[in-house]
PDB file of C-alpha atoms in Angstrom:
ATOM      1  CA  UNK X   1      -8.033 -10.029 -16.401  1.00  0.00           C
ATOM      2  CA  UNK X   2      -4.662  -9.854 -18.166  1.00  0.00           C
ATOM      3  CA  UNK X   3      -1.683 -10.715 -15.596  1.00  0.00           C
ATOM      4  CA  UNK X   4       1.564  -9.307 -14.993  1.00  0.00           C
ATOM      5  CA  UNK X   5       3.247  -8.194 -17.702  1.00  0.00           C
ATOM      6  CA  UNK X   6       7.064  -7.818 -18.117  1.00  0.00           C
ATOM      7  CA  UNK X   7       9.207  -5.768 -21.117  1.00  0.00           C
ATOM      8  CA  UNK X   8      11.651  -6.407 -22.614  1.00  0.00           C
ATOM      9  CA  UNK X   9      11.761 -10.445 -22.038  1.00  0.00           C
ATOM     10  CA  UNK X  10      14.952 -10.704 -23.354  1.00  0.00           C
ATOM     11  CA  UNK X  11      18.041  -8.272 -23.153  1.00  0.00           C
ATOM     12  CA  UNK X  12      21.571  -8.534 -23.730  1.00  0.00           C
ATOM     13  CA  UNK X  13      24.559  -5.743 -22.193  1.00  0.00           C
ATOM     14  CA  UNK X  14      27.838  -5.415 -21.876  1.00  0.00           C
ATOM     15  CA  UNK X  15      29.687  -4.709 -18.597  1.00  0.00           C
ATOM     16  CA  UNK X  16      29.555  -0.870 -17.335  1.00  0.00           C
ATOM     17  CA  UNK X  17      26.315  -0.049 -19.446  1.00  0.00           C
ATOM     18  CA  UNK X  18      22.948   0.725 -17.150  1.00  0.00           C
ATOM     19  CA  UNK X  19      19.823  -1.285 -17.924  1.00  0.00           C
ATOM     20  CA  UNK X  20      15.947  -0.617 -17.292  1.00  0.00           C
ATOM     21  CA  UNK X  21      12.935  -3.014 -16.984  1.00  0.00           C
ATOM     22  CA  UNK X  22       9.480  -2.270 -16.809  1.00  0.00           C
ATOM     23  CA  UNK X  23       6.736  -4.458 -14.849  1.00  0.00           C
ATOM     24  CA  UNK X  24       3.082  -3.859 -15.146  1.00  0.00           C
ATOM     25  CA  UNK X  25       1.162  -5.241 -12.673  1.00  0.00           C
ATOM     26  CA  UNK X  26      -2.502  -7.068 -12.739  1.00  0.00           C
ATOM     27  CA  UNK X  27      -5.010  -4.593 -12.575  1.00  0.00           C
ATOM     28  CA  UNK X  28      -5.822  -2.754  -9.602  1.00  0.00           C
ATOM     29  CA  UNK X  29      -2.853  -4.274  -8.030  1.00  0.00           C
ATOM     30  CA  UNK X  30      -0.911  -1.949  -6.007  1.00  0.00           C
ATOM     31  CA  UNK X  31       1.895  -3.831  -4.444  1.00  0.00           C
ATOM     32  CA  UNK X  32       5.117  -4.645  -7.174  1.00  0.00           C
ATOM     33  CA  UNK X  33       8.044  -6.510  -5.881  1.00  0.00           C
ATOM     34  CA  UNK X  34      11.067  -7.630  -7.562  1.00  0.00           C
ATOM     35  CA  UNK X  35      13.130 -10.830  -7.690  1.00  0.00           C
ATOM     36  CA  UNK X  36      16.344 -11.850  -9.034  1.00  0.00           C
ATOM     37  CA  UNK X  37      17.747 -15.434  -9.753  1.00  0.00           C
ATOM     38  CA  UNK X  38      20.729 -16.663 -10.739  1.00  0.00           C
ATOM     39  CA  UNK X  39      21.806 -20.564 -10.517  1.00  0.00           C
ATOM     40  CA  UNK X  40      24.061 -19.930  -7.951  1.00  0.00           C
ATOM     41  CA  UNK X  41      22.302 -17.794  -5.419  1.00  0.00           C
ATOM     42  CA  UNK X  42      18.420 -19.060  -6.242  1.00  0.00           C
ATOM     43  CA  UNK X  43      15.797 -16.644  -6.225  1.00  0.00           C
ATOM     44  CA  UNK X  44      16.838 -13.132  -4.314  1.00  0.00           C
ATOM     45  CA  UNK X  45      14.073 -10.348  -3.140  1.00  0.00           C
ATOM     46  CA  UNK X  46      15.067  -7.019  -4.535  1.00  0.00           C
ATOM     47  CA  UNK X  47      12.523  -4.553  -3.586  1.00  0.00           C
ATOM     48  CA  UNK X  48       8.870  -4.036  -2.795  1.00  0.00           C
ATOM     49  CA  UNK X  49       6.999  -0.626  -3.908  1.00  0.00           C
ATOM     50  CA  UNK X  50       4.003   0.145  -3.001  1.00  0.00           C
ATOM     51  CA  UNK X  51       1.777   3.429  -3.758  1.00  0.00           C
ATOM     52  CA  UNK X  52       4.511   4.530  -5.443  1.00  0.00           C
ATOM     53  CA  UNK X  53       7.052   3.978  -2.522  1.00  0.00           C
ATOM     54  CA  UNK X  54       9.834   2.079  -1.693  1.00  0.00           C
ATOM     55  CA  UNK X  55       8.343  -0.313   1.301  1.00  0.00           C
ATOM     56  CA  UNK X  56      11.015  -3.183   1.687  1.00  0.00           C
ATOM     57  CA  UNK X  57      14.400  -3.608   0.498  1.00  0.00           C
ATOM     58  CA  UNK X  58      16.711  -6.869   0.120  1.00  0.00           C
ATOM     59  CA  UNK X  59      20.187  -6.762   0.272  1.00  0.00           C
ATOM     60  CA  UNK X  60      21.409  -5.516  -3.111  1.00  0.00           C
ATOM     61  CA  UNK X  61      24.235  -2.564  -3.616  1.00  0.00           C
ATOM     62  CA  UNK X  62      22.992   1.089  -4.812  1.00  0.00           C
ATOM     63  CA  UNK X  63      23.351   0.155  -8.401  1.00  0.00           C
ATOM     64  CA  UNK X  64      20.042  -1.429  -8.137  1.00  0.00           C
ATOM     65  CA  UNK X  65      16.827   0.786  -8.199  1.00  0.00           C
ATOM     66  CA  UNK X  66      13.463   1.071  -8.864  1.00  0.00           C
ATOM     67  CA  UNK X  67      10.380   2.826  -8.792  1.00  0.00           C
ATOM     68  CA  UNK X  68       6.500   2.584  -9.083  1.00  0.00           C
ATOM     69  CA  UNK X  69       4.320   5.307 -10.639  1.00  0.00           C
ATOM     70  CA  UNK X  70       0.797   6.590 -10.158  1.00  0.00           C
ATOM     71  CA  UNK X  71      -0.544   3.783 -11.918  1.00  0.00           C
ATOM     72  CA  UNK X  72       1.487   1.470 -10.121  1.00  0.00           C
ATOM     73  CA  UNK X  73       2.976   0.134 -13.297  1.00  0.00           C
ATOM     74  CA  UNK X  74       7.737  -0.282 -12.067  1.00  0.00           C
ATOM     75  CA  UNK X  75      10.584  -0.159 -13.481  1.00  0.00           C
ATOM     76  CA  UNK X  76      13.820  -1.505 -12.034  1.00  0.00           C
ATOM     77  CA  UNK X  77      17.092  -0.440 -13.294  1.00  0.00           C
ATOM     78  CA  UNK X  78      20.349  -1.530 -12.667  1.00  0.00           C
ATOM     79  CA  UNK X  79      23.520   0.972 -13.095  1.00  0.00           C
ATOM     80  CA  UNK X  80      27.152  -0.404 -14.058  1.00  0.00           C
ATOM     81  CA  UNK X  81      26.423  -3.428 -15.152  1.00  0.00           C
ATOM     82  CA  UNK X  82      28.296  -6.350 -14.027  1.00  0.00           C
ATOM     83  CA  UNK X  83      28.434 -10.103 -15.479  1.00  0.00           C
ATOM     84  CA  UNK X  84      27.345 -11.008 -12.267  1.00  0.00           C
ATOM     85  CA  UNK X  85      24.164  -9.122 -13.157  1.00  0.00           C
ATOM     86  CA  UNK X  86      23.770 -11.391 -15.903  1.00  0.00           C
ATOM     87  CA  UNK X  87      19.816 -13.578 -14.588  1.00  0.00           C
ATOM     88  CA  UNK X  88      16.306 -13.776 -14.614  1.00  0.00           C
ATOM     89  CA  UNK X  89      14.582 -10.672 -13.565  1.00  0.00           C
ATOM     90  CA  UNK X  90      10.952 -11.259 -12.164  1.00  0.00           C
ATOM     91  CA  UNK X  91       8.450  -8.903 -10.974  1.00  0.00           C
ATOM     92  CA  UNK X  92       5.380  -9.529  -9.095  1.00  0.00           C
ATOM     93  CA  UNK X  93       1.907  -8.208  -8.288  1.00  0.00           C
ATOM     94  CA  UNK X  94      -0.488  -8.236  -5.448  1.00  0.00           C
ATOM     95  CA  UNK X  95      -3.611  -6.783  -4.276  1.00  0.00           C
ATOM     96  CA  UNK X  96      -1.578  -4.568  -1.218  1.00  0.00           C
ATOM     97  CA  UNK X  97       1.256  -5.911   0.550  1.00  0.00           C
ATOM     98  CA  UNK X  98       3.380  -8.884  -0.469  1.00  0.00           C
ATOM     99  CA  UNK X  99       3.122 -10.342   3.306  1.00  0.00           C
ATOM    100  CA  UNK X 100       0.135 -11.564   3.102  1.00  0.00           C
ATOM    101  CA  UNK X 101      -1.568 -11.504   0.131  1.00  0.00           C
ATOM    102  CA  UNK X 102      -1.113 -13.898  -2.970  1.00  0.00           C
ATOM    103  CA  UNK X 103       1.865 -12.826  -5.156  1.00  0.00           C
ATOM    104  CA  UNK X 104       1.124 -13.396  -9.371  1.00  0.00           C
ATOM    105  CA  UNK X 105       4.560 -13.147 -11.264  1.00  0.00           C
ATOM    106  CA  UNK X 106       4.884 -12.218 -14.409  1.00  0.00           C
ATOM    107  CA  UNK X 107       7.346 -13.981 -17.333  1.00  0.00           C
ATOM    108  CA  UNK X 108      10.687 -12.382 -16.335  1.00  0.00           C
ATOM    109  CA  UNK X 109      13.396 -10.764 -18.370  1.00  0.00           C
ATOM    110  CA  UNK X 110      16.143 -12.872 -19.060  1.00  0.00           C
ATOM    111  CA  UNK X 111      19.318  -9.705 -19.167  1.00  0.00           C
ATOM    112  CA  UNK X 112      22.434 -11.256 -20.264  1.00  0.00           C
ATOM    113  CA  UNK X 113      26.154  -9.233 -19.848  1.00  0.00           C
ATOM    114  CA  UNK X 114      28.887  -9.224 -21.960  1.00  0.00           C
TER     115      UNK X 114
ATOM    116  CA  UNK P   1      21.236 -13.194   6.418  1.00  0.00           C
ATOM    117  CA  UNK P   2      18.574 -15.414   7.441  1.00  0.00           C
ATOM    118  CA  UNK P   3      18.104 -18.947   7.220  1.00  0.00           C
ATOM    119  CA  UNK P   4      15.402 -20.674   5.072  1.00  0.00           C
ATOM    120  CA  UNK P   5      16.515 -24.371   4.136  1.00  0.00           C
ATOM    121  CA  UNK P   6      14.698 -26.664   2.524  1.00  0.00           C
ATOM    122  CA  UNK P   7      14.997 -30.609   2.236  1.00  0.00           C
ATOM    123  CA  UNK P   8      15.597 -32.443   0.382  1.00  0.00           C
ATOM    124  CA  UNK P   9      17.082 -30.760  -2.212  1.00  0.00           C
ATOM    125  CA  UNK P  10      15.902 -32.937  -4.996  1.00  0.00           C
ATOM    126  CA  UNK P  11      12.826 -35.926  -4.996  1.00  0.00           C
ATOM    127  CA  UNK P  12      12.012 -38.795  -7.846  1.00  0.00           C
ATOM    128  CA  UNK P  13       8.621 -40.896  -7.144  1.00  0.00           C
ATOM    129  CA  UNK P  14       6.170 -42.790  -8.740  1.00  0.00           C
ATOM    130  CA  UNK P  15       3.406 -41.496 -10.117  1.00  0.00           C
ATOM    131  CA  UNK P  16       0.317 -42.009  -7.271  1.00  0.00           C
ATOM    132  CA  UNK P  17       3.168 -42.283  -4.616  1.00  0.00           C
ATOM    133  CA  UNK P  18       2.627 -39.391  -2.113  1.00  0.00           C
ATOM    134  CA  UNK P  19       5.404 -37.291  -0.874  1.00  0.00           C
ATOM    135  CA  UNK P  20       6.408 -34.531   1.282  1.00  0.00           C
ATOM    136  CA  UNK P  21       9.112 -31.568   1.921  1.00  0.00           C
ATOM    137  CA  UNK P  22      10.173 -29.714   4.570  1.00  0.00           C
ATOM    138  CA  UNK P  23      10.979 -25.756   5.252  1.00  0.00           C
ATOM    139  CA  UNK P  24      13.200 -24.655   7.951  1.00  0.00           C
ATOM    140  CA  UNK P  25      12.804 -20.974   8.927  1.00  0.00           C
ATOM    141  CA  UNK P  26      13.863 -18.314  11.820  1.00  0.00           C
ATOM    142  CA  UNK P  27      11.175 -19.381  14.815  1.00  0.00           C
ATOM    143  CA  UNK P  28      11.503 -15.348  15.962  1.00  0.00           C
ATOM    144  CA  UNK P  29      10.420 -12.572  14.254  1.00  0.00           C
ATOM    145  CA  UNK P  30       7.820 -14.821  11.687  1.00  0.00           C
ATOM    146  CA  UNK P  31       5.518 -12.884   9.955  1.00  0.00           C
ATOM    147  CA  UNK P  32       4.617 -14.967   6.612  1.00  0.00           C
ATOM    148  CA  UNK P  33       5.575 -18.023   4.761  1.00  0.00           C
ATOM    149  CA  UNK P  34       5.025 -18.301   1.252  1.00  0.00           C
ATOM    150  CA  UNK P  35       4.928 -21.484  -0.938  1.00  0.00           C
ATOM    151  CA  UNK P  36       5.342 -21.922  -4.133  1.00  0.00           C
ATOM    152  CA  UNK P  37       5.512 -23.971  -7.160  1.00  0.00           C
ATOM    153  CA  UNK P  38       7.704 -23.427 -10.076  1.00  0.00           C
ATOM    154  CA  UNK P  39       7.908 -25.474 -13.498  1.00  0.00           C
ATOM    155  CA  UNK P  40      10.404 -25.174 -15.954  1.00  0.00           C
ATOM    156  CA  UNK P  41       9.762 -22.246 -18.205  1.00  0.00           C
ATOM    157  CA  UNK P  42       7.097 -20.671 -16.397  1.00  0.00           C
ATOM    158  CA  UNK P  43       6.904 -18.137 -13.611  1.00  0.00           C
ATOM    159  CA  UNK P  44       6.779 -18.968 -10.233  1.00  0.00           C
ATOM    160  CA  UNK P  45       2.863 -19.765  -9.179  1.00  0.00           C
ATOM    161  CA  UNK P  46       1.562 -18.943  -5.494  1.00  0.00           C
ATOM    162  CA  UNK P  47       0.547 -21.990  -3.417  1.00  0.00           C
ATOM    163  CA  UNK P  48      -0.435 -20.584  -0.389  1.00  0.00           C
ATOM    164  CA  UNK P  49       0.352 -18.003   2.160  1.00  0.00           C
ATOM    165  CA  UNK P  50       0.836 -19.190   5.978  1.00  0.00           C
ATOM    166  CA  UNK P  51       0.257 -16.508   8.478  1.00  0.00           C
ATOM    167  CA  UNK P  52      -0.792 -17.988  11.758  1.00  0.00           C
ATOM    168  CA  UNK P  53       0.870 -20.677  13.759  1.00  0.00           C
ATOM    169  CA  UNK P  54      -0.968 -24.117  13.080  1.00  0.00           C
ATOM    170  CA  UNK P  55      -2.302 -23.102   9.753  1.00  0.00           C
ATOM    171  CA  UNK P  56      -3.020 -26.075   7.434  1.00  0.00           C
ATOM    172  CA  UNK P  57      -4.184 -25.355   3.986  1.00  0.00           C
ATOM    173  CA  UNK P  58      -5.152 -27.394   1.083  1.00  0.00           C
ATOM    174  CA  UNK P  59      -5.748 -26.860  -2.594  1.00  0.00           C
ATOM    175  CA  UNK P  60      -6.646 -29.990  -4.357  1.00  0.00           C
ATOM    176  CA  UNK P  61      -4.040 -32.878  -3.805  1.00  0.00           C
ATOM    177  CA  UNK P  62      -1.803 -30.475  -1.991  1.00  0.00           C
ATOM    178  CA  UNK P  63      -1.319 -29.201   1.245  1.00  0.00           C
ATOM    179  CA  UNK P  64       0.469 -27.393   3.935  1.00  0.00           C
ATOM    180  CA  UNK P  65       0.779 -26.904   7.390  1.00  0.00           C
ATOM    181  CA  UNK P  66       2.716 -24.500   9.544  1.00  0.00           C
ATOM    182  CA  UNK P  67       4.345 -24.685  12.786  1.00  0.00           C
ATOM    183  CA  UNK P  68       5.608 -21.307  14.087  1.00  0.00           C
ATOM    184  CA  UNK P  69       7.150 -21.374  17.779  1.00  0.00           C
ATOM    185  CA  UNK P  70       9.785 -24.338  16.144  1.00  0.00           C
ATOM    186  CA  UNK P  71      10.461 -22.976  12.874  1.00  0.00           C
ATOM    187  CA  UNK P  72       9.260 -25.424  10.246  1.00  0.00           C
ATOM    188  CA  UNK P  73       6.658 -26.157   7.523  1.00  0.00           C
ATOM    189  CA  UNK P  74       5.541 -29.222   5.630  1.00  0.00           C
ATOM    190  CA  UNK P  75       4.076 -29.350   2.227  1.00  0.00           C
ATOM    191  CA  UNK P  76       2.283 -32.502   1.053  1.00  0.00           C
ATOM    192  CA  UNK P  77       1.726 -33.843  -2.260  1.00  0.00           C
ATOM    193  CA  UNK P  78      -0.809 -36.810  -2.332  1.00  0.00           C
ATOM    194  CA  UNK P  79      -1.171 -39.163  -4.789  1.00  0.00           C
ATOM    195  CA  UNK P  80       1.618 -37.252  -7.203  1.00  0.00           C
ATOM    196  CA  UNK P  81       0.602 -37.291 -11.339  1.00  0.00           C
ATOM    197  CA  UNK P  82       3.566 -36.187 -13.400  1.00  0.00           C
ATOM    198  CA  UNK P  83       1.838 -32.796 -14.027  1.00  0.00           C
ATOM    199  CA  UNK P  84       3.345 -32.033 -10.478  1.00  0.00           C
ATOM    200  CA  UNK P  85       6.762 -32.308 -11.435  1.00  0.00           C
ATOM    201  CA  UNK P  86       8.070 -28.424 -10.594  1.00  0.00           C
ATOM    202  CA  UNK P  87      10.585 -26.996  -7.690  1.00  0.00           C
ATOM    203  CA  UNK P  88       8.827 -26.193  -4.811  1.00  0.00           C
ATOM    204  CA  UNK P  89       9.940 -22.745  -2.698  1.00  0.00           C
ATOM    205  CA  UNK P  90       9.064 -21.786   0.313  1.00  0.00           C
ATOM    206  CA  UNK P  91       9.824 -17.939   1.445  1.00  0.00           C
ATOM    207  CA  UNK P  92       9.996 -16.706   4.607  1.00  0.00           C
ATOM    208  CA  UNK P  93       9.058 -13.531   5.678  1.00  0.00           C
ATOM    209  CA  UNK P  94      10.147 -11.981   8.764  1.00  0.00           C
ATOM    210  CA  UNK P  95       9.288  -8.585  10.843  1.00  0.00           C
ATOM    211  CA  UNK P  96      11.098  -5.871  11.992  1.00  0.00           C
ATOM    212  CA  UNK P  97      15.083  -5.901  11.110  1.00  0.00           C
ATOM    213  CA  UNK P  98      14.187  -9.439   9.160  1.00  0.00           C
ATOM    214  CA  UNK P  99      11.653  -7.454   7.043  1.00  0.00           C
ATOM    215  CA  UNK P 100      12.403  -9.029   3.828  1.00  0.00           C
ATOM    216  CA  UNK P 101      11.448 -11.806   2.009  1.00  0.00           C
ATOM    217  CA  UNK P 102      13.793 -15.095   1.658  1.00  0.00           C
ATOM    218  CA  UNK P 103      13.575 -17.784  -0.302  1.00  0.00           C
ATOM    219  CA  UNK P 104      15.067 -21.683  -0.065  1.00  0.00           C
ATOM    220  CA  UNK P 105      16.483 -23.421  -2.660  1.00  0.00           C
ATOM    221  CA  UNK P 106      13.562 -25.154  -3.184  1.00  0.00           C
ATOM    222  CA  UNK P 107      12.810 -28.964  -3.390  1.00  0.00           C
ATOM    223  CA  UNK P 108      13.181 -29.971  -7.130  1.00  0.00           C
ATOM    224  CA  UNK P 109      10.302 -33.411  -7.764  1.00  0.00           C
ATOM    225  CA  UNK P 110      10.522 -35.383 -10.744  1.00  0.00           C
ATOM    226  CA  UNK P 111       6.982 -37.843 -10.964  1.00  0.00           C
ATOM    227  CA  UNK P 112       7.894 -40.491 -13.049  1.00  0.00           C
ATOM    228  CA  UNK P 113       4.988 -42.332 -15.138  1.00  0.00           C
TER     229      UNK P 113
END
């Protein structure tokens, strides 16, 4: 069974420009959440989708979104860039929810901001 | 903002030496903790999920166990091989207003040969 797969793995931007990333989950997975980490703040929960809805929600500003389609692959995109935007972006899979259920990650996409 | 902490914050032993970390979490509103290991350029990998107050769970030379009502979980390495050399994170997930997942900073262990 392939695992989670992430595009692009590496992107650079420069400050005020928007940004997308795509996440495709393991097979038959339904549940997609996102992470963030930078050195400074560790790793930071961004969202959690789920049959193509928004279930949980971490404590980012507006300018970052997401969504999950019908075949639950996600794409997170981030508006206005900032440098501070500038870290690894990880998504992750499971079978249903992210509570309780084993969480596979995928490679990440390292976004850099000029 | 909730409070996951772990400790310490970095570990060096001995290969065979056995060793242990701690996470402090929010004793109300617990719904999940998460552990998990992560080397250096790889992707975080699941160790175990911890639901239920008194859970202990084991895969191979490493275990856990989980103590809800005071807010704290334990993850134990036995016999450590350099192969285990990773940061460790726990995450916490909590119900209700707390419904989101946090993460320590994770316990960094270097196994020296």
């Amino acid at each position: 069974k392939a695992g989670v797969t992430q595009t692009p793995r590496y992107l650079i931007k420069t400050r005020g420009q928007q940004v997308t990333l795509s996440c495709s989950p393991i097979s038959g997975h339904r549940s997609v959440s996102w992470y963030q980490q930078t050195p400074g703040q560790g790793l930071q929960f961004l969202f959690e989708y789920f049959s193509e809805t928004q279930r949980n929600k971490g404590n980012f500003p507006g300018r970052f979104s997401g969504r999950q389609f019908s075949n639950s692959r996600s794409e997170m995109n981030v508006s206005t860039l900032e440098l501070g935007d500038s870290a690894l972006y990880l998504c992750a899979s499971s079978l249903d929810n992210s509570y309780t259920d084993t969480q596979y990650f995928g490679p990440g996409t390292r976004l850099t901001v000029l | 903002i909730l409070n996951v902490e772990q400790s310490p914050q970095s570990l060096h032993v001995q290969e065979g030496d056995s060793t242990n970390f701690t996470c402090s979490f929010p004793s109300s509103n617990f719904y999940a903790l998460h552990w998990y290991r992560w080397e250096t350029a790889k992707s975080p990998e699941a160790l175990f999920v911890m639901t239920l107050n008194g859970d202990e769970k084991k895969k191979g030379r490493i275990s856990a166990t989980l103590n809800t009502k005071e807010g704290y979980s334990y993850l134990y390495i036995k016999g450590s091989q350099p192969e285990d050399s990773a940061t460790y994170l726990c995450a916490f997930w909590g119900t209700g207003s707390a419904r989101q997942l946090t993460f320590g900073s994770g316990t960094q262990l270097t196994v020296l040969p």
